[in-house]
Amino acid sequence: MLCTHTSGWWSCCSSRARKKLQSNNHGINFISGAAGVLVGHPFDTVKAFGLYKGIGSPMMGLTFINALVFGVQGNTLRALGKDTPLNQFIAGSAAGAIQCVICCPMELAKTRMQLQGTGEYKLKTKNYKNSLDCLIKIYQKEGLRGINRGMVSTFIRETPSFGFYFLTYDCMTRYLGCEAEDSYVIPKLLFSGGMSGIVSWLSTYPMDVIKSRLQADGVGGVTQYSGILDCIRKSYHEEGWRVFTRGLTSTLLRAFPVNAATFATVTVFLMYMKSEDNLPECEPAPVIPQPSSL
């Protein structure tokens, strides 16, 4: 029996099997991340002049983010010792918290790149040549604090979001019975990955709105917010509660294909490596019942 859900597969494999797979980590991290970025980036730039404008930043950080997320989640789950819904959530949350170190500057650069040509920059030449140039100039002007603008809001968003992300995928693959010999395993993996992305975004979307506003603040020449609470208060006062769900539809439309591609790529790669390298068969992980509430 082959554990096709990534966390269950990785945690139940022997150390010898994991070492063989670890040699291919960089390749799978890049491929799965690239699949997600290429599928979803156009949805991020619906207000920009090009579907792939600002794509350099996510491409630059995707290898590190995927390595951190899947590595930390798998190691944390093994350290917790038992594969339960709560431990899945904790392991995912740990992965989400740690990857903020890369995610926050990366999203800051993407936001600034996409906002070029607005406000005070409208009639001037482009301020940033690429994502790296953007981060360098922000650092020169604002220091480390500028590079990490929005870090707290990113942390608040990513920590529970990734908890629900891995929990949902694990429960979905177990419920659907995603096994290697199943002729419908690919559609099931795609559906499970897509749903995990939707649940993940629904759980923390209002904080993403606040994070994006804080990172874009000041680009037009005027600083509006002094912090998270001030941003929440002013946004609600000026635009009402609907401001916290603005853009949700396009985000969910993006979330399904992006995470379907990412998770399916990772899982299929592990299945392929198992058959190609004749890795030792994994013991099936214990069945996790559907969580009643989280």
PDB file of C-alpha atoms in Angstrom:
ATOM      1  CA  MET A   1       0.000   0.000   0.000  1.00  0.00           C
ATOM      2  CA  LEU A   2       1.379   3.401  -0.980  1.00  0.00           C
ATOM      3  CA  CYS A   3       0.732   6.533   1.061  1.00  0.00           C
ATOM      4  CA  THR A   4      -0.011   9.096  -1.632  1.00  0.00           C
ATOM      5  CA  HIS A   5      -0.778  12.052   0.621  1.00  0.00           C
ATOM      6  CA  THR A   6       2.537  13.881   1.012  1.00  0.00           C
ATOM      7  CA  SER A   7       2.654  14.258   4.771  1.00  0.00           C
ATOM      8  CA  GLY A   8       1.563  10.673   5.392  1.00  0.00           C
ATOM      9  CA  TRP A   9       3.973   9.299   2.777  1.00  0.00           C
ATOM     10  CA  TRP A  10       6.955  11.280   4.077  1.00  0.00           C
ATOM     11  CA  SER A  11       6.330  10.579   7.742  1.00  0.00           C
ATOM     12  CA  CYS A  12       5.807   6.829   7.289  1.00  0.00           C
ATOM     13  CA  CYS A  13       8.802   6.177   5.035  1.00  0.00           C
ATOM     14  CA  SER A  14      11.974   4.692   6.449  1.00  0.00           C
ATOM     15  CA  SER A  15      15.043   6.885   6.933  1.00  0.00           C
ATOM     16  CA  ARG A  16      16.750   5.107   4.014  1.00  0.00           C
ATOM     17  CA  ALA A  17      13.824   5.879   1.719  1.00  0.00           C
ATOM     18  CA  ARG A  18      13.746   9.509   2.844  1.00  0.00           C
ATOM     19  CA  LYS A  19      17.457   9.944   2.136  1.00  0.00           C
ATOM     20  CA  LYS A  20      16.941   8.780  -1.439  1.00  0.00           C
ATOM     21  CA  LEU A  21      14.094  11.220  -1.905  1.00  0.00           C
ATOM     22  CA  GLN A  22      15.956  14.118  -0.267  1.00  0.00           C
ATOM     23  CA  SER A  23      18.538  14.077  -3.045  1.00  0.00           C
ATOM     24  CA  ASN A  24      15.748  15.157  -5.412  1.00  0.00           C
ATOM     25  CA  ASN A  25      14.219  17.795  -3.103  1.00  0.00           C
ATOM     26  CA  HIS A  26      15.516  20.837  -4.981  1.00  0.00           C
ATOM     27  CA  GLY A  27      14.058  19.591  -8.257  1.00  0.00           C
ATOM     28  CA  ILE A  28      10.616  18.837  -6.864  1.00  0.00           C
ATOM     29  CA  ASN A  29      10.539  22.077  -4.852  1.00  0.00           C
ATOM     30  CA  PHE A  30      11.278  24.128  -7.958  1.00  0.00           C
ATOM     31  CA  ILE A  31       8.952  22.205 -10.286  1.00  0.00           C
ATOM     32  CA  SER A  32       5.989  22.190  -7.895  1.00  0.00           C
ATOM     33  CA  GLY A  33       6.513  25.841  -7.008  1.00  0.00           C
ATOM     34  CA  ALA A  34       6.896  26.857 -10.638  1.00  0.00           C
ATOM     35  CA  ALA A  35       3.693  25.000 -11.529  1.00  0.00           C
ATOM     36  CA  GLY A  36       1.807  26.916  -8.848  1.00  0.00           C
ATOM     37  CA  VAL A  37       3.280  30.303  -9.785  1.00  0.00           C
ATOM     38  CA  LEU A  38       2.700  29.935 -13.531  1.00  0.00           C
ATOM     39  CA  VAL A  39      -0.887  28.797 -13.035  1.00  0.00           C
ATOM     40  CA  GLY A  40      -1.843  31.395 -10.432  1.00  0.00           C
ATOM     41  CA  HIS A  41       0.177  34.538 -11.075  1.00  0.00           C
ATOM     42  CA  PRO A  42      -2.206  35.995 -13.715  1.00  0.00           C
ATOM     43  CA  PHE A  43      -4.967  36.051 -11.071  1.00  0.00           C
ATOM     44  CA  ASP A  44      -2.708  38.171  -8.850  1.00  0.00           C
ATOM     45  CA  THR A  45      -2.291  40.812 -11.509  1.00  0.00           C
ATOM     46  CA  VAL A  46      -5.841  41.362 -12.743  1.00  0.00           C
ATOM     47  CA  LYS A  47      -5.348  45.104 -12.204  1.00  0.00           C
ATOM     48  CA  ALA A  48      -1.927  45.221 -13.850  1.00  0.00           C
ATOM     49  CA  PHE A  49      -1.054  45.677 -17.514  1.00  0.00           C
ATOM     50  CA  GLY A  50       0.505  42.249 -17.922  1.00  0.00           C
ATOM     51  CA  LEU A  51      -0.581  38.833 -16.749  1.00  0.00           C
ATOM     52  CA  TYR A  52       2.969  37.927 -15.706  1.00  0.00           C
ATOM     53  CA  LYS A  53       4.095  41.337 -14.469  1.00  0.00           C
ATOM     54  CA  GLY A  54       6.051  40.968 -11.232  1.00  0.00           C
ATOM     55  CA  ILE A  55       6.509  37.225 -11.646  1.00  0.00           C
ATOM     56  CA  GLY A  56      10.255  37.454 -10.983  1.00  0.00           C
ATOM     57  CA  SER A  57       9.722  37.819  -7.246  1.00  0.00           C
ATOM     58  CA  PRO A  58       7.638  34.649  -6.696  1.00  0.00           C
ATOM     59  CA  MET A  59       9.925  32.701  -9.039  1.00  0.00           C
ATOM     60  CA  MET A  60      12.945  33.916  -7.071  1.00  0.00           C
ATOM     61  CA  GLY A  61      11.606  32.682  -3.750  1.00  0.00           C
ATOM     62  CA  LEU A  62       9.568  29.621  -4.681  1.00  0.00           C
ATOM     63  CA  THR A  63      12.425  27.116  -4.275  1.00  0.00           C
ATOM     64  CA  PHE A  64      13.204  28.287  -0.751  1.00  0.00           C
ATOM     65  CA  ILE A  65       9.563  28.554   0.267  1.00  0.00           C
ATOM     66  CA  ASN A  66       8.688  25.067  -0.957  1.00  0.00           C
ATOM     67  CA  ALA A  67      11.793  23.613   0.677  1.00  0.00           C
ATOM     68  CA  LEU A  68      10.885  25.286   3.978  1.00  0.00           C
ATOM     69  CA  VAL A  69       7.171  24.506   3.904  1.00  0.00           C
ATOM     70  CA  PHE A  70       7.337  20.808   3.030  1.00  0.00           C
ATOM     71  CA  GLY A  71      10.546  20.250   4.998  1.00  0.00           C
ATOM     72  CA  VAL A  72       9.365  21.928   8.208  1.00  0.00           C
ATOM     73  CA  GLN A  73       5.911  20.373   7.998  1.00  0.00           C
ATOM     74  CA  GLY A  74       7.285  16.859   7.537  1.00  0.00           C
ATOM     75  CA  ASN A  75       9.938  17.184  10.246  1.00  0.00           C
ATOM     76  CA  THR A  76       7.493  18.742  12.714  1.00  0.00           C
ATOM     77  CA  LEU A  77       4.942  15.994  12.119  1.00  0.00           C
ATOM     78  CA  ARG A  78       7.567  13.326  12.769  1.00  0.00           C
ATOM     79  CA  ALA A  79       8.771  15.149  15.885  1.00  0.00           C
ATOM     80  CA  LEU A  80       5.225  15.243  17.256  1.00  0.00           C
ATOM     81  CA  GLY A  81       5.238  11.453  16.962  1.00  0.00           C
ATOM     82  CA  LYS A  82       1.603  10.838  16.050  1.00  0.00           C
ATOM     83  CA  ASP A  83      -0.299  11.564  12.855  1.00  0.00           C
ATOM     84  CA  THR A  84      -3.504  13.214  14.101  1.00  0.00           C
ATOM     85  CA  PRO A  85      -5.634  16.104  12.811  1.00  0.00           C
ATOM     86  CA  LEU A  86      -4.300  18.369  15.568  1.00  0.00           C
ATOM     87  CA  ASN A  87      -0.687  17.477  14.783  1.00  0.00           C
ATOM     88  CA  GLN A  88      -1.308  18.042  11.076  1.00  0.00           C
ATOM     89  CA  PHE A  89      -2.551  21.522  11.925  1.00  0.00           C
ATOM     90  CA  ILE A  90       0.383  22.239  14.259  1.00  0.00           C
ATOM     91  CA  ALA A  91       2.951  21.017  11.721  1.00  0.00           C
ATOM     92  CA  GLY A  92       1.394  23.084   8.955  1.00  0.00           C
ATOM     93  CA  SER A  93       1.232  26.151  11.191  1.00  0.00           C
ATOM     94  CA  ALA A  94       4.914  25.780  12.056  1.00  0.00           C
ATOM     95  CA  ALA A  95       5.778  25.626   8.362  1.00  0.00           C
ATOM     96  CA  GLY A  96       3.677  28.703   7.650  1.00  0.00           C
ATOM     97  CA  ALA A  97       5.280  30.703  10.451  1.00  0.00           C
ATOM     98  CA  ILE A  98       8.861  29.936   9.437  1.00  0.00           C
ATOM     99  CA  GLN A  99       8.418  30.607   5.721  1.00  0.00           C
ATOM    100  CA  CYS A 100       7.267  34.172   6.499  1.00  0.00           C
ATOM    101  CA  VAL A 101      10.947  35.149   6.584  1.00  0.00           C
ATOM    102  CA  ILE A 102      11.067  34.650   2.812  1.00  0.00           C
ATOM    103  CA  CYS A 103       7.412  35.155   1.936  1.00  0.00           C
ATOM    104  CA  CYS A 104       7.081  38.676   3.371  1.00  0.00           C
ATOM    105  CA  PRO A 105       9.945  40.364   1.428  1.00  0.00           C
ATOM    106  CA  MET A 106       8.983  38.399  -1.680  1.00  0.00           C
ATOM    107  CA  GLU A 107       5.379  39.613  -1.593  1.00  0.00           C
ATOM    108  CA  LEU A 108       6.533  43.140  -0.781  1.00  0.00           C
ATOM    109  CA  ALA A 109       8.661  43.181  -3.936  1.00  0.00           C
ATOM    110  CA  LYS A 110       5.808  41.756  -6.009  1.00  0.00           C
ATOM    111  CA  THR A 111       3.400  44.379  -4.666  1.00  0.00           C
ATOM    112  CA  ARG A 112       5.786  47.261  -5.356  1.00  0.00           C
ATOM    113  CA  MET A 113       6.566  45.963  -8.852  1.00  0.00           C
ATOM    114  CA  GLN A 114       2.865  45.703  -9.687  1.00  0.00           C
ATOM    115  CA  LEU A 115       2.165  49.218  -8.379  1.00  0.00           C
ATOM    116  CA  GLN A 116       4.779  50.925 -10.541  1.00  0.00           C
ATOM    117  CA  GLY A 117       3.250  53.630 -12.682  1.00  0.00           C
ATOM    118  CA  THR A 118       0.737  54.771 -10.064  1.00  0.00           C
ATOM    119  CA  GLY A 119       0.690  57.802  -7.788  1.00  0.00           C
ATOM    120  CA  GLU A 120       3.868  59.845  -7.748  1.00  0.00           C
ATOM    121  CA  TYR A 121       5.558  57.493 -10.247  1.00  0.00           C
ATOM    122  CA  LYS A 122       2.885  57.814 -12.942  1.00  0.00           C
ATOM    123  CA  LEU A 123       4.762  60.109 -15.308  1.00  0.00           C
ATOM    124  CA  LYS A 124       8.252  59.026 -14.375  1.00  0.00           C
ATOM    125  CA  THR A 125      10.503  56.177 -15.437  1.00  0.00           C
ATOM    126  CA  LYS A 126      10.204  52.859 -13.646  1.00  0.00           C
ATOM    127  CA  ASN A 127      11.677  52.968 -10.182  1.00  0.00           C
ATOM    128  CA  TYR A 128      12.529  49.254 -10.028  1.00  0.00           C
ATOM    129  CA  LYS A 129      14.154  47.144 -12.740  1.00  0.00           C
ATOM    130  CA  ASN A 130      13.278  43.791 -11.177  1.00  0.00           C
ATOM    131  CA  SER A 131      12.386  42.168  -7.853  1.00  0.00           C
ATOM    132  CA  LEU A 132      15.956  42.085  -6.527  1.00  0.00           C
ATOM    133  CA  ASP A 133      16.542  45.706  -7.499  1.00  0.00           C
ATOM    134  CA  CYS A 134      13.271  46.566  -5.751  1.00  0.00           C
ATOM    135  CA  LEU A 135      14.360  44.954  -2.480  1.00  0.00           C
ATOM    136  CA  ILE A 136      17.813  46.547  -2.647  1.00  0.00           C
ATOM    137  CA  LYS A 137      16.351  50.026  -3.127  1.00  0.00           C
ATOM    138  CA  ILE A 138      13.812  49.523  -0.347  1.00  0.00           C
ATOM    139  CA  TYR A 139      16.637  48.439   1.953  1.00  0.00           C
ATOM    140  CA  GLN A 140      18.778  51.454   1.000  1.00  0.00           C
ATOM    141  CA  LYS A 141      15.897  53.809   1.703  1.00  0.00           C
ATOM    142  CA  GLU A 142      14.168  52.164   4.672  1.00  0.00           C
ATOM    143  CA  GLY A 143      16.593  49.557   6.045  1.00  0.00           C
ATOM    144  CA  LEU A 144      15.574  46.145   7.424  1.00  0.00           C
ATOM    145  CA  ARG A 145      12.310  47.560   8.692  1.00  0.00           C
ATOM    146  CA  GLY A 146      11.347  48.484   5.149  1.00  0.00           C
ATOM    147  CA  ILE A 147      12.262  45.056   3.781  1.00  0.00           C
ATOM    148  CA  ASN A 148      10.080  43.426   6.437  1.00  0.00           C
ATOM    149  CA  ARG A 149       7.114  45.760   6.046  1.00  0.00           C
ATOM    150  CA  GLY A 150       3.996  43.721   6.737  1.00  0.00           C
ATOM    151  CA  MET A 151       5.864  40.934   8.558  1.00  0.00           C
ATOM    152  CA  VAL A 152       3.505  40.801  11.557  1.00  0.00           C
ATOM    153  CA  SER A 153       0.386  40.721   9.381  1.00  0.00           C
ATOM    154  CA  THR A 154       2.033  38.089   7.165  1.00  0.00           C
ATOM    155  CA  PHE A 155       2.777  35.963  10.251  1.00  0.00           C
ATOM    156  CA  ILE A 156      -0.816  36.290  11.486  1.00  0.00           C
ATOM    157  CA  ARG A 157      -2.061  35.272   8.041  1.00  0.00           C
ATOM    158  CA  GLU A 158       0.342  32.433   7.225  1.00  0.00           C
ATOM    159  CA  THR A 159       0.449  30.571  10.553  1.00  0.00           C
ATOM    160  CA  PRO A 160      -3.177  29.377  10.762  1.00  0.00           C
ATOM    161  CA  SER A 161      -3.533  29.387   6.982  1.00  0.00           C
ATOM    162  CA  PHE A 162      -0.904  26.687   6.470  1.00  0.00           C
ATOM    163  CA  GLY A 163      -2.334  24.729   9.386  1.00  0.00           C
ATOM    164  CA  PHE A 164      -5.675  24.469   7.587  1.00  0.00           C
ATOM    165  CA  TYR A 165      -3.827  23.947   4.301  1.00  0.00           C
ATOM    166  CA  PHE A 166      -2.098  20.686   5.289  1.00  0.00           C
ATOM    167  CA  LEU A 167      -4.953  19.500   7.488  1.00  0.00           C
ATOM    168  CA  THR A 168      -7.464  19.824   4.658  1.00  0.00           C
ATOM    169  CA  TYR A 169      -5.241  18.099   2.104  1.00  0.00           C
ATOM    170  CA  ASP A 170      -4.485  15.194   4.422  1.00  0.00           C
ATOM    171  CA  CYS A 171      -8.131  14.672   5.348  1.00  0.00           C
ATOM    172  CA  MET A 172      -9.303  14.994   1.736  1.00  0.00           C
ATOM    173  CA  THR A 173      -6.818  12.448   0.367  1.00  0.00           C
ATOM    174  CA  ARG A 174      -7.666   9.976   3.101  1.00  0.00           C
ATOM    175  CA  TYR A 175     -11.408  10.462   2.620  1.00  0.00           C
ATOM    176  CA  LEU A 176     -11.182  10.073  -1.163  1.00  0.00           C
ATOM    177  CA  GLY A 177      -8.864   7.063  -0.861  1.00  0.00           C
ATOM    178  CA  CYS A 178      -6.017   8.372  -3.003  1.00  0.00           C
ATOM    179  CA  GLU A 179      -3.954   5.275  -3.723  1.00  0.00           C
ATOM    180  CA  ALA A 180      -1.368   4.727  -6.466  1.00  0.00           C
ATOM    181  CA  GLU A 181      -3.313   1.853  -8.045  1.00  0.00           C
ATOM    182  CA  ASP A 182      -6.475   3.981  -8.333  1.00  0.00           C
ATOM    183  CA  SER A 183      -7.087   4.972 -11.973  1.00  0.00           C
ATOM    184  CA  TYR A 184      -8.641   8.243 -10.734  1.00  0.00           C
ATOM    185  CA  VAL A 185      -5.819   9.153  -8.363  1.00  0.00           C
ATOM    186  CA  ILE A 186      -4.712  12.234 -10.361  1.00  0.00           C
ATOM    187  CA  PRO A 187      -8.168  13.905 -10.412  1.00  0.00           C
ATOM    188  CA  LYS A 188      -8.541  13.093  -6.714  1.00  0.00           C
ATOM    189  CA  LEU A 189      -5.152  14.644  -5.899  1.00  0.00           C
ATOM    190  CA  LEU A 190      -5.976  17.736  -7.955  1.00  0.00           C
ATOM    191  CA  PHE A 191      -9.329  18.128  -6.212  1.00  0.00           C
ATOM    192  CA  SER A 192      -7.782  17.623  -2.760  1.00  0.00           C
ATOM    193  CA  GLY A 193      -5.041  20.153  -3.438  1.00  0.00           C
ATOM    194  CA  GLY A 194      -7.499  22.680  -4.850  1.00  0.00           C
ATOM    195  CA  MET A 195      -9.826  22.400  -1.877  1.00  0.00           C
ATOM    196  CA  SER A 196      -6.934  22.760   0.566  1.00  0.00           C
ATOM    197  CA  GLY A 197      -6.052  26.055  -1.097  1.00  0.00           C
ATOM    198  CA  ILE A 198      -9.625  27.333  -0.893  1.00  0.00           C
ATOM    199  CA  VAL A 199     -10.003  26.444   2.788  1.00  0.00           C
ATOM    200  CA  SER A 200      -6.612  27.969   3.528  1.00  0.00           C
ATOM    201  CA  TRP A 201      -7.534  31.309   1.958  1.00  0.00           C
ATOM    202  CA  LEU A 202     -11.023  31.438   3.477  1.00  0.00           C
ATOM    203  CA  SER A 203      -9.524  31.012   6.941  1.00  0.00           C
ATOM    204  CA  THR A 204      -7.382  34.162   6.822  1.00  0.00           C
ATOM    205  CA  TYR A 205      -8.413  36.282   3.836  1.00  0.00           C
ATOM    206  CA  PRO A 206      -9.304  39.473   5.779  1.00  0.00           C
ATOM    207  CA  MET A 207      -5.759  39.571   7.164  1.00  0.00           C
ATOM    208  CA  ASP A 208      -4.386  39.241   3.639  1.00  0.00           C
ATOM    209  CA  VAL A 209      -6.301  42.394   2.686  1.00  0.00           C
ATOM    210  CA  ILE A 210      -4.699  44.248   5.596  1.00  0.00           C
ATOM    211  CA  LYS A 211      -1.240  42.869   4.765  1.00  0.00           C
ATOM    212  CA  SER A 212      -1.509  43.980   1.152  1.00  0.00           C
ATOM    213  CA  ARG A 213      -2.611  47.479   2.151  1.00  0.00           C
ATOM    214  CA  LEU A 214       0.252  47.865   4.587  1.00  0.00           C
ATOM    215  CA  GLN A 215       2.820  46.735   2.009  1.00  0.00           C
ATOM    216  CA  ALA A 216       1.392  49.080  -0.640  1.00  0.00           C
ATOM    217  CA  ASP A 217       1.137  51.997   1.772  1.00  0.00           C
ATOM    218  CA  GLY A 218       3.316  54.947   0.815  1.00  0.00           C
ATOM    219  CA  VAL A 219       3.909  53.912  -2.800  1.00  0.00           C
ATOM    220  CA  GLY A 220       1.750  56.787  -4.041  1.00  0.00           C
ATOM    221  CA  GLY A 221       3.649  59.291  -1.901  1.00  0.00           C
ATOM    222  CA  VAL A 222       1.297  59.341   1.112  1.00  0.00           C
ATOM    223  CA  THR A 223       1.461  57.052   4.166  1.00  0.00           C
ATOM    224  CA  GLN A 224      -2.022  56.287   5.469  1.00  0.00           C
ATOM    225  CA  TYR A 225      -1.601  53.641   8.163  1.00  0.00           C
ATOM    226  CA  SER A 226       0.448  53.501  11.352  1.00  0.00           C
ATOM    227  CA  GLY A 227      -0.058  49.777  11.882  1.00  0.00           C
ATOM    228  CA  ILE A 228      -2.394  46.784  11.646  1.00  0.00           C
ATOM    229  CA  LEU A 229      -5.124  48.067  13.961  1.00  0.00           C
ATOM    230  CA  ASP A 230      -5.044  51.509  12.374  1.00  0.00           C
ATOM    231  CA  CYS A 231      -5.371  49.930   8.932  1.00  0.00           C
ATOM    232  CA  ILE A 232      -8.321  47.799  10.057  1.00  0.00           C
ATOM    233  CA  ARG A 233     -10.062  50.777  11.667  1.00  0.00           C
ATOM    234  CA  LYS A 234      -9.593  53.162   8.734  1.00  0.00           C
ATOM    235  CA  SER A 235     -10.445  50.554   6.106  1.00  0.00           C
ATOM    236  CA  TYR A 236     -13.678  49.614   7.877  1.00  0.00           C
ATOM    237  CA  HIS A 237     -14.618  53.261   8.552  1.00  0.00           C
ATOM    238  CA  GLU A 238     -14.093  54.310   4.924  1.00  0.00           C
ATOM    239  CA  GLU A 239     -15.327  51.239   3.029  1.00  0.00           C
ATOM    240  CA  GLY A 240     -17.361  49.086   5.402  1.00  0.00           C
ATOM    241  CA  TRP A 241     -17.004  45.388   6.183  1.00  0.00           C
ATOM    242  CA  ARG A 242     -17.015  44.413   2.510  1.00  0.00           C
ATOM    243  CA  VAL A 243     -13.486  45.759   2.191  1.00  0.00           C
ATOM    244  CA  PHE A 244     -12.237  42.629   3.993  1.00  0.00           C
ATOM    245  CA  THR A 245     -13.640  40.361   1.288  1.00  0.00           C
ATOM    246  CA  ARG A 246     -12.654  42.509  -1.697  1.00  0.00           C
ATOM    247  CA  GLY A 247     -10.953  40.376  -4.325  1.00  0.00           C
ATOM    248  CA  LEU A 248     -11.980  37.129  -2.622  1.00  0.00           C
ATOM    249  CA  THR A 249     -13.583  35.676  -5.746  1.00  0.00           C
ATOM    250  CA  SER A 250     -10.484  36.057  -7.915  1.00  0.00           C
ATOM    251  CA  THR A 251      -8.336  34.773  -5.038  1.00  0.00           C
ATOM    252  CA  LEU A 252     -10.407  31.598  -4.705  1.00  0.00           C
ATOM    253  CA  LEU A 253     -10.397  31.121  -8.481  1.00  0.00           C
ATOM    254  CA  ARG A 254      -6.611  31.322  -8.259  1.00  0.00           C
ATOM    255  CA  ALA A 255      -6.324  29.140  -5.150  1.00  0.00           C
ATOM    256  CA  PHE A 256      -7.898  26.040  -6.637  1.00  0.00           C
ATOM    257  CA  PRO A 257      -5.700  25.536  -9.735  1.00  0.00           C
ATOM    258  CA  VAL A 258      -2.516  26.761  -8.006  1.00  0.00           C
ATOM    259  CA  ASN A 259      -2.730  24.375  -5.085  1.00  0.00           C
ATOM    260  CA  ALA A 260      -4.108  21.562  -7.214  1.00  0.00           C
ATOM    261  CA  ALA A 261      -0.995  21.861  -9.382  1.00  0.00           C
ATOM    262  CA  THR A 262       1.403  22.227  -6.442  1.00  0.00           C
ATOM    263  CA  PHE A 263       0.182  19.359  -4.271  1.00  0.00           C
ATOM    264  CA  ALA A 264      -0.474  16.990  -7.171  1.00  0.00           C
ATOM    265  CA  THR A 265       3.027  17.636  -8.526  1.00  0.00           C
ATOM    266  CA  VAL A 266       4.646  16.877  -5.176  1.00  0.00           C
ATOM    267  CA  THR A 267       2.595  13.729  -4.575  1.00  0.00           C
ATOM    268  CA  VAL A 268       2.955  12.322  -8.087  1.00  0.00           C
ATOM    269  CA  PHE A 269       6.700  12.945  -7.947  1.00  0.00           C
ATOM    270  CA  LEU A 270       6.959  10.962  -4.700  1.00  0.00           C
ATOM    271  CA  MET A 271       4.929   8.149  -6.246  1.00  0.00           C
ATOM    272  CA  TYR A 272       7.168   8.169  -9.319  1.00  0.00           C
ATOM    273  CA  MET A 273      10.342   8.082  -7.218  1.00  0.00           C
ATOM    274  CA  LYS A 274       8.933   5.180  -5.241  1.00  0.00           C
ATOM    275  CA  SER A 275       8.364   3.084  -8.357  1.00  0.00           C
ATOM    276  CA  GLU A 276      11.458   4.281 -10.260  1.00  0.00           C
ATOM    277  CA  ASP A 277      13.995   3.772  -7.462  1.00  0.00           C
ATOM    278  CA  ASN A 278      12.280   0.717  -5.981  1.00  0.00           C
ATOM    279  CA  LEU A 279      12.150   2.339  -2.557  1.00  0.00           C
ATOM    280  CA  PRO A 280      11.064   0.207   0.388  1.00  0.00           C
ATOM    281  CA  GLU A 281       7.326  -0.068   0.710  1.00  0.00           C
ATOM    282  CA  CYS A 282       5.852   2.313   3.282  1.00  0.00           C
ATOM    283  CA  GLU A 283       3.645   1.177   6.063  1.00  0.00           C
ATOM    284  CA  PRO A 284       0.192   2.721   5.733  1.00  0.00           C
ATOM    285  CA  ALA A 285      -0.364   5.654   8.049  1.00  0.00           C
ATOM    286  CA  PRO A 286      -3.259   5.390  10.507  1.00  0.00           C
ATOM    287  CA  VAL A 287      -6.585   6.581   9.170  1.00  0.00           C
ATOM    288  CA  ILE A 288      -7.514  10.068  10.353  1.00  0.00           C
ATOM    289  CA  PRO A 289     -11.222  10.625  10.959  1.00  0.00           C
ATOM    290  CA  GLN A 290     -12.801  13.737   9.529  1.00  0.00           C
ATOM    291  CA  PRO A 291     -12.398  16.614  12.022  1.00  0.00           C
ATOM    292  CA  SER A 292     -15.694  17.680  13.504  1.00  0.00           C
ATOM    293  CA  SER A 293     -14.596  21.310  13.791  1.00  0.00           C
ATOM    294  CA  LEU A 294     -11.458  23.444  13.611  1.00  0.00           C
TER     295      LEU A 294
END
